[in-house]
Amino acid sequence: MSDSYLQNLFAERIGGRDYGKSTAIYKFEMIKRAKRAALAAHPGAEIIDLGVGEPDEMAYPEVVAKLAQEAGRPENRGYADNGDDVLKEAAARYLERVCGVPGIRPESEVVHSIGSKAALSLLPAALINPGDYALMTTPGYPVFGSHVRYYGGLVHQLPLLESNGFLPDLDSIPAEVLRRSKALVLNYPNNPTGAVATPEFFARVVGFARKNRIAVVHDAAYAGLVFEGKPLSFLATPGAREVGVELHSASKSFNMTGWRCGFVAGNERLVRAYADIKDNSDSGQFLAIQHAAAHAFDHPEITEAIAAKYSRRMGGLVEVLQGCGFAAVKPKGSFFLYVKAPRGAVGQGRHWEFKNAEEVSQWLITEKLISTVPWDEAGAYLRLSVTFAARDAAEERRVLGEIGARLGETAFEF
Ligand SMILES: Cc1ncc(COP(=O)(O)O)c(C=O)c1O
């Protein structure tokens, strides 16, 4: 690209005049490049993709049919703005039936989102002034933090450690950070650890938020995807509605990532502020999509069927990895298995040493044609997703067998 005065106009938040000039390669780009290189080196070979962060299947036919029907209704054609009552009411029913949260008022305590990512990108505008802190867990989904920084705020990272059940240690936060903190962002079932929260932890969060005057944003994008018991909503915690909001999404729970629809529910003031920011940012999701999503939220048995599939696959993957020496433990939810990365590998007369999970992930794609996502933020771990492509249970078993066969040629050192 030739030099242009436009280069000097970029805001500091995206790199200022150096925007676009960095040669650093980000993690997901590294994975993409390694996949392309592995395919080029082994034309026609099967790459097993355990790196994907979205469902392998389509939305259920009844939801697609509902969209088609709603798309044909003239009254749905225009700007949706902050939405009509349909999704708001379905959200309140969903929270009561699925999450055990009674009495959410659809008209004042729910507003739709164009997916949780969009909601996470808007909420910082409602809370963060320059110099304010957001408390966020790491490893984790970074979107809220990126926008906190855009507004001149700071992010204090709370590591998620196996020794603590992948729950953050709220007592570890320095007093000065706490004093300047406006938001605590949590996500359970968690990406990438697969951990779920406990009612005791959420009760502690409510007390912590009240005491320190902090807003809680609970990202429940994987809410329904649990492998035992009922989904646990932050909003079911006594006092939660006084301190925070919860973000739900049709993306993962109903195989609807591309549809871009979810909702924000909980504290009325926070919901109103979110709605105001949203109203100044977008004109709402297409009502036909909102109505189809409402149909999905009214049919939680869809999520239960999806979760049962992931649970079956997860059980198989855990068994395969344990057989290869990994300390794999079946998570309680999400579709991610988070396992400690090996420090070395021995096989076919060779020995490899790994400095971090990033190197293991690169090695797995290069040597085994298995794609994973590395996380080095709080120990060296790999994230393996059970949303790999397999059209039925027999194909799943074949893929799992193939993973076992490829890894089984190597002895791993931990
Ligand atoms: C933790 C977490 N939050 C939010 C999202 C975004 O979800 P949505 O499709 O609803 O924007 C994802 C997607 O990967 C995620 O992992």
Coordinates of C-alpha atoms and ligand atoms in Angstrom, one line a residue:
M1 CA 0.0 0.0 0.0
S2 CA 1.4 3.4 -0.9
D3 CA 1.9 6.0 1.9
S4 CA -1.1 8.1 2.6
Y5 CA -1.9 10.9 5.0
L6 CA -4.7 8.5 6.3
Q7 CA -1.9 6.5 8.0
N8 CA -1.4 9.5 10.3
L9 CA -5.0 9.7 11.3
F10 CA -5.4 6.4 13.0
A11 CA -6.2 6.6 16.7
E12 CA -3.7 5.4 19.3
R13 CA -6.1 2.7 20.5
I14 CA -5.4 0.8 17.3
G15 CA -1.8 1.6 17.1
G16 CA -1.8 5.2 15.9
R17 CA 0.4 5.9 12.9
D18 CA 1.9 2.4 13.3
Y19 CA -1.4 0.8 12.7
G20 CA -1.1 -2.2 10.4
K21 CA 2.7 -2.2 10.4
S22 CA 3.2 -4.7 13.1
T23 CA 4.8 -8.0 12.0
A24 CA 3.6 -9.9 15.1
I25 CA 1.4 -12.9 14.1
Y26 CA -1.5 -13.5 16.4
K27 CA -2.4 -16.9 17.8
F28 CA -5.3 -17.7 15.6
E29 CA -3.5 -16.6 12.4
M30 CA -0.6 -18.9 13.4
I31 CA -3.0 -21.8 13.7
K32 CA -4.5 -21.0 10.3
R33 CA -1.0 -20.8 8.7
A34 CA 0.1 -24.0 10.3
K35 CA -3.0 -25.8 9.0
R36 CA -2.4 -24.5 5.5
A37 CA 1.2 -25.6 5.7
A38 CA 0.3 -29.1 7.0
L39 CA -2.2 -29.5 4.2
A40 CA 0.3 -28.4 1.6
A41 CA 2.9 -30.9 3.0
H42 CA 0.3 -33.8 3.1
P43 CA -2.1 -33.2 0.2
G44 CA -5.4 -34.9 0.6
A45 CA -4.6 -35.9 4.2
E46 CA -7.4 -35.6 6.9
I47 CA -6.8 -32.7 9.2
I48 CA -8.6 -33.3 12.5
D49 CA -9.8 -29.9 13.6
L50 CA -10.2 -29.6 17.4
G51 CA -9.6 -25.9 17.2
V52 CA -13.0 -24.7 16.2
G53 CA -15.1 -22.5 18.6
E54 CA -18.5 -23.1 17.1
P55 CA -21.0 -25.9 16.6
D56 CA -20.5 -28.4 13.7
E57 CA -24.2 -28.6 12.9
M58 CA -27.0 -26.3 11.5
A59 CA -29.8 -24.8 13.5
Y60 CA -32.7 -27.2 14.1
P61 CA -35.1 -27.4 11.1
E62 CA -38.0 -26.1 13.2
V63 CA -36.0 -22.9 13.9
V64 CA -35.1 -22.5 10.3
A65 CA -38.7 -22.9 9.3
K66 CA -39.7 -20.3 11.9
L67 CA -37.2 -17.9 10.4
A68 CA -38.6 -18.5 6.9
Q69 CA -42.1 -17.9 8.1
E70 CA -41.2 -14.7 10.1
A71 CA -39.1 -13.3 7.2
G72 CA -42.2 -13.3 5.1
R73 CA -44.2 -11.1 7.4
P74 CA -44.3 -7.4 6.4
E75 CA -44.5 -6.2 10.0
N76 CA -41.0 -7.7 10.6
R77 CA -39.3 -5.8 7.8
G78 CA -38.1 -2.6 9.4
Y79 CA -35.6 -1.4 12.0
A80 CA -36.0 -3.5 15.1
D81 CA -34.3 -0.9 17.3
N82 CA -34.3 -2.4 20.9
G83 CA -36.8 -5.1 19.8
D84 CA -40.4 -5.9 20.3
D85 CA -41.8 -8.1 23.1
V86 CA -41.4 -11.5 21.5
L87 CA -37.8 -12.3 22.4
K88 CA -38.0 -10.4 25.7
E89 CA -40.9 -12.5 26.8
A90 CA -39.3 -15.8 25.6
A91 CA -36.1 -14.7 27.5
A92 CA -38.0 -14.3 30.7
R93 CA -39.7 -17.7 30.2
Y94 CA -36.3 -19.3 29.4
L95 CA -34.7 -17.8 32.5
E96 CA -37.5 -19.2 34.7
R97 CA -37.8 -22.6 33.1
V98 CA -34.2 -23.4 32.3
C99 CA -32.2 -21.3 34.8
G100 CA -34.6 -21.1 37.8
V101 CA -34.8 -17.3 37.7
P102 CA -38.4 -16.4 38.3
G103 CA -40.0 -13.0 37.8
I104 CA -37.7 -11.3 35.3
R105 CA -39.7 -8.4 33.8
P106 CA -39.4 -8.6 30.0
E107 CA -40.2 -4.9 29.5
S108 CA -37.5 -3.5 31.7
E109 CA -35.0 -6.3 32.6
V110 CA -34.3 -7.8 29.1
V111 CA -33.0 -6.3 25.8
H112 CA -31.8 -8.4 22.9
S113 CA -28.3 -8.5 21.6
I114 CA -26.8 -9.1 18.2
G115 CA -24.9 -11.9 19.9
S116 CA -23.0 -11.8 23.2
K117 CA -19.9 -10.5 21.4
A118 CA -21.8 -7.4 20.4
A119 CA -23.1 -7.0 24.0
L120 CA -19.6 -7.4 25.4
S121 CA -18.4 -4.7 23.0
L122 CA -21.1 -2.2 24.0
L123 CA -21.3 -2.6 27.8
P124 CA -17.9 -0.9 28.5
A125 CA -19.3 2.3 27.0
A126 CA -21.9 2.3 29.8
L127 CA -19.4 1.8 32.6
I128 CA -15.8 2.7 31.8
N129 CA -14.2 6.2 32.1
P130 CA -10.5 6.7 31.5
G131 CA -8.5 5.1 34.3
D132 CA -11.2 2.8 35.4
Y133 CA -10.5 -0.9 35.8
A134 CA -12.3 -4.0 34.6
L135 CA -11.6 -7.3 36.4
M136 CA -11.4 -10.1 33.9
T137 CA -10.5 -13.8 34.0
T138 CA -7.6 -15.1 32.0
P139 CA -7.4 -17.2 29.8
G140 CA -10.7 -15.9 28.4
Y141 CA -12.7 -14.2 25.8
P142 CA -11.1 -10.8 25.4
V143 CA -13.8 -8.6 23.7
F144 CA -15.0 -6.7 26.8
G145 CA -11.4 -5.9 27.7
S146 CA -10.5 -4.6 24.2
H147 CA -13.3 -2.1 24.5
V148 CA -12.4 -1.1 28.1
R149 CA -9.0 -0.2 26.7
Y150 CA -10.6 1.7 23.8
Y151 CA -12.2 3.9 26.4
G152 CA -8.9 4.5 28.2
G153 CA -9.7 2.0 30.9
L154 CA -7.5 -0.8 32.3
V155 CA -7.9 -4.5 32.6
H156 CA -6.8 -6.4 35.7
Q157 CA -6.4 -10.1 34.9
L158 CA -7.5 -12.8 37.3
P159 CA -5.9 -16.1 36.4
L160 CA -8.0 -19.2 36.2
L161 CA -6.1 -22.1 37.9
E162 CA -6.9 -25.8 38.1
S163 CA -6.1 -25.7 41.8
N164 CA -9.1 -23.3 42.3
G165 CA -11.5 -25.1 40.1
F166 CA -10.9 -22.4 37.4
L167 CA -12.7 -19.9 39.5
P168 CA -10.9 -16.5 40.1
D169 CA -9.5 -15.6 43.5
L170 CA -11.3 -12.4 44.3
D171 CA -9.1 -11.9 47.4
S172 CA -6.0 -11.5 45.2
I173 CA -7.0 -8.1 43.8
P174 CA -4.8 -5.2 45.0
A175 CA -6.7 -2.6 47.1
E176 CA -5.9 0.2 44.7
V177 CA -7.1 -1.8 41.7
L178 CA -10.3 -2.7 43.6
R179 CA -10.9 0.9 44.4
R180 CA -10.8 1.9 40.7
S181 CA -12.7 -1.2 39.5
K182 CA -16.1 -0.7 37.8
A183 CA -16.8 -4.2 36.3
L184 CA -16.2 -7.8 37.0
V185 CA -16.6 -10.0 33.9
L186 CA -17.2 -13.7 34.4
N187 CA -18.0 -16.5 32.0
Y188 CA -19.4 -19.9 33.1
P189 CA -19.5 -22.5 31.6
N190 CA -16.1 -21.2 30.8
N191 CA -14.3 -20.8 27.5
P192 CA -11.6 -22.2 27.4
T193 CA -11.5 -24.3 30.7
G194 CA -15.0 -25.9 30.5
A195 CA -15.4 -25.2 34.2
V196 CA -18.8 -24.3 35.6
A197 CA -19.4 -22.0 38.6
T198 CA -21.0 -23.0 41.9
P199 CA -23.9 -21.3 43.8
E200 CA -21.4 -20.6 46.6
F201 CA -19.0 -18.8 44.3
F202 CA -21.8 -16.7 42.7
A203 CA -23.0 -15.8 46.3
R204 CA -19.5 -14.7 47.0
V205 CA -19.5 -12.6 43.8
V206 CA -22.7 -10.8 44.8
G207 CA -21.2 -9.9 48.2
F208 CA -17.9 -8.9 46.6
A209 CA -19.7 -6.7 44.0
R210 CA -21.9 -5.0 46.7
K211 CA -19.0 -4.4 49.1
N212 CA -16.7 -3.0 46.4
R213 CA -19.5 -1.3 44.3
I214 CA -18.7 -3.2 41.1
A215 CA -21.1 -4.2 38.3
V216 CA -21.0 -7.9 37.4
V217 CA -21.3 -9.0 33.8
H218 CA -21.8 -12.7 33.5
D219 CA -21.3 -14.0 30.0
A220 CA -23.4 -17.1 29.9
A221 CA -22.8 -17.9 26.2
Y222 CA -22.6 -21.6 27.0
A223 CA -25.3 -21.6 29.6
G224 CA -27.3 -24.6 28.5
L225 CA -24.3 -26.7 27.5
V226 CA -23.8 -28.6 30.8
F227 CA -23.2 -32.3 31.2
E228 CA -24.8 -32.9 34.5
G229 CA -27.6 -31.2 36.4
K230 CA -29.3 -27.9 35.4
P231 CA -27.6 -24.8 34.0
L232 CA -26.5 -22.4 36.7
S233 CA -27.5 -18.8 36.2
F234 CA -25.8 -16.0 38.0
L235 CA -29.2 -14.3 38.1
A236 CA -30.5 -17.2 40.3
T237 CA -28.2 -16.0 43.1
P238 CA -29.9 -13.9 45.8
G239 CA -29.1 -10.3 45.2
A240 CA -27.6 -10.8 41.7
R241 CA -30.2 -8.7 40.0
E242 CA -29.1 -5.7 42.2
V243 CA -25.5 -6.0 41.0
G244 CA -25.3 -7.3 37.5
V245 CA -26.5 -8.6 34.2
E246 CA -26.2 -11.9 32.4
L247 CA -25.6 -12.4 28.7
H248 CA -27.3 -15.3 26.9
S249 CA -26.9 -16.3 23.3
A250 CA -28.6 -18.6 20.8
S251 CA -25.1 -19.1 19.1
K252 CA -23.8 -22.1 21.0
S253 CA -26.8 -23.5 22.7
F254 CA -28.9 -23.7 19.6
N255 CA -26.3 -24.0 16.8
M256 CA -27.0 -20.4 15.7
T257 CA -23.6 -18.7 15.6
G258 CA -24.2 -17.0 12.3
W259 CA -27.6 -15.8 13.2
R260 CA -26.3 -13.2 15.7
C261 CA -29.0 -13.2 18.4
G262 CA -29.1 -13.3 22.2
F263 CA -30.2 -11.2 25.1
V264 CA -28.9 -9.2 28.1
A265 CA -31.0 -9.6 31.3
G266 CA -30.8 -8.6 34.9
N267 CA -30.4 -5.3 36.7
E268 CA -32.8 -2.7 35.2
R269 CA -30.4 0.2 35.3
L270 CA -27.6 -1.7 33.6
V271 CA -30.1 -3.1 31.0
R272 CA -31.3 0.4 30.3
A273 CA -27.8 1.8 29.9
Y274 CA -27.0 -1.1 27.6
A275 CA -30.1 -0.4 25.6
D276 CA -29.2 3.3 25.3
I277 CA -25.7 2.5 24.1
K278 CA -27.1 -0.1 21.7
D279 CA -29.6 2.3 20.4
N280 CA -26.8 4.6 19.4
S281 CA -24.8 1.8 17.8
D282 CA -27.1 -0.4 15.8
S283 CA -30.7 -0.6 14.8
G284 CA -31.4 -4.0 16.3
Q285 CA -31.4 -7.5 14.9
F286 CA -33.9 -8.4 12.2
L287 CA -37.2 -9.2 14.0
A288 CA -37.6 -12.5 12.0
I289 CA -34.3 -13.7 13.5
Q290 CA -35.3 -12.5 17.0
H291 CA -38.6 -14.4 16.6
A292 CA -36.9 -17.5 15.5
A293 CA -34.4 -17.2 18.4
A294 CA -37.4 -16.8 20.7
H295 CA -38.8 -20.1 19.4
A296 CA -35.4 -21.7 20.1
F297 CA -35.3 -20.3 23.7
D298 CA -38.8 -21.7 24.1
H299 CA -37.5 -25.2 23.2
P300 CA -34.6 -25.9 25.6
E301 CA -34.8 -29.6 24.7
I302 CA -32.8 -28.6 21.6
T303 CA -29.9 -27.5 23.8
E304 CA -30.3 -30.7 25.9
A305 CA -29.9 -32.8 22.7
I306 CA -26.9 -30.8 21.6
A307 CA -25.3 -31.0 25.1
A308 CA -25.9 -34.8 25.1
K309 CA -23.9 -35.1 21.9
Y310 CA -21.1 -33.0 23.2
S311 CA -21.1 -35.0 26.5
R312 CA -20.8 -38.3 24.5
R313 CA -17.9 -36.9 22.4
M314 CA -16.2 -35.4 25.4
G315 CA -16.3 -38.7 27.2
G316 CA -14.6 -40.4 24.2
L317 CA -12.0 -37.7 23.8
V318 CA -11.1 -37.8 27.5
E319 CA -10.6 -41.6 27.3
V320 CA -8.4 -41.3 24.2
L321 CA -6.2 -38.6 25.8
Q322 CA -5.9 -40.4 29.1
G323 CA -4.8 -43.4 27.1
C324 CA -2.0 -41.3 25.7
G325 CA -0.9 -40.0 29.1
F326 CA -2.7 -36.7 29.3
A327 CA -4.3 -35.7 32.6
A328 CA -7.6 -35.1 30.9
V329 CA -10.7 -34.7 33.0
K330 CA -14.2 -34.4 31.5
P331 CA -15.3 -30.8 32.0
K332 CA -18.8 -30.0 33.4
G333 CA -19.9 -27.9 30.5
S334 CA -19.2 -26.0 27.2
F335 CA -17.7 -27.9 24.3
F336 CA -14.1 -27.4 25.3
L337 CA -11.6 -29.8 26.9
Y338 CA -8.7 -28.0 28.5
V339 CA -5.7 -30.1 29.2
K340 CA -2.2 -29.5 30.5
A341 CA 0.2 -29.4 27.5
P342 CA 3.1 -31.9 27.5
R343 CA 6.6 -30.6 28.0
G344 CA 8.1 -33.1 25.5
A345 CA 7.4 -36.0 23.2
V346 CA 9.3 -39.1 22.1
G347 CA 8.7 -41.3 19.1
Q348 CA 10.0 -42.6 15.8
G349 CA 13.5 -42.2 17.1
R350 CA 13.0 -38.5 17.8
H351 CA 12.7 -36.3 20.9
W352 CA 10.9 -33.0 21.0
E353 CA 10.9 -30.4 23.8
F354 CA 8.3 -27.8 24.1
K355 CA 8.7 -24.4 25.8
N356 CA 5.0 -23.7 25.9
A357 CA 1.5 -24.7 24.7
E358 CA 2.0 -22.7 21.5
E359 CA 4.8 -24.9 20.5
V360 CA 2.8 -28.1 21.3
S361 CA -0.1 -26.8 19.2
Q362 CA 2.2 -26.1 16.3
W363 CA 3.8 -29.5 16.7
L364 CA 0.4 -31.3 16.8
I365 CA -0.7 -29.7 13.6
T366 CA 2.6 -30.2 11.8
E367 CA 3.3 -33.8 13.0
K368 CA -0.1 -35.2 13.7
L369 CA -2.4 -33.0 11.5
I370 CA -4.5 -32.3 14.6
S371 CA -5.5 -28.6 15.1
T372 CA -5.9 -27.3 18.7
V373 CA -5.8 -23.9 20.4
P374 CA -2.9 -23.2 22.9
W375 CA -3.3 -21.1 26.0
D376 CA -0.2 -20.0 28.0
E377 CA -1.8 -17.2 30.1
A378 CA -2.2 -19.3 33.3
G379 CA 0.0 -22.4 32.7
A380 CA 0.5 -24.2 29.4
Y381 CA -2.7 -25.8 28.3
L382 CA -4.4 -26.9 25.1
R383 CA -8.0 -26.4 24.3
L384 CA -9.6 -29.1 22.3
S385 CA -13.2 -28.7 21.0
V386 CA -15.6 -31.5 20.5
T387 CA -17.3 -29.7 17.7
F388 CA -15.1 -31.5 15.2
A389 CA -16.9 -32.6 12.0
A390 CA -18.6 -36.0 12.2
R391 CA -22.1 -36.6 10.9
D392 CA -23.1 -39.4 13.3
A393 CA -21.9 -41.4 16.3
A394 CA -20.1 -44.0 14.1
E395 CA -18.1 -41.2 12.4
E396 CA -17.4 -39.7 15.8
R397 CA -15.9 -43.0 17.0
R398 CA -13.8 -43.2 13.8
V399 CA -12.4 -39.7 14.4
L400 CA -11.7 -40.4 18.1
G401 CA -10.0 -43.6 17.1
E402 CA -7.9 -41.7 14.5
I403 CA -6.9 -39.2 17.2
G404 CA -5.9 -42.1 19.5
A405 CA -3.9 -43.8 16.7
R406 CA -2.0 -40.6 15.7
L407 CA -1.2 -39.6 19.3
G408 CA -0.5 -43.2 20.3
E409 CA 2.7 -43.4 18.2
T410 CA 4.3 -40.9 20.6
A411 CA 5.1 -41.0 24.3
F412 CA 4.4 -37.6 26.0
E413 CA 6.3 -36.1 28.8
F414 CA 4.6 -33.9 31.4
Ligands
LIG1 C1 -17.0 -16.8 26.1 C2 -17.7 -16.4 24.9 N1 -18.5 -15.3 25.0 C3 -19.1 -14.8 23.9 C4 -18.9 -15.4 22.7 C5 -19.6 -14.8 21.5 O1 -20.8 -15.4 21.3 P1 -21.9 -14.8 20.3 O2 -21.9 -15.7 19.1 O3 -23.2 -14.8 21.1 O4 -21.5 -13.4 20.0 C6 -18.1 -16.5 22.5 C7 -17.8 -17.1 21.2 O5 -16.9 -17.8 21.0 C8 -17.4 -17.0 23.7 O6 -16.6 -18.0 23.7

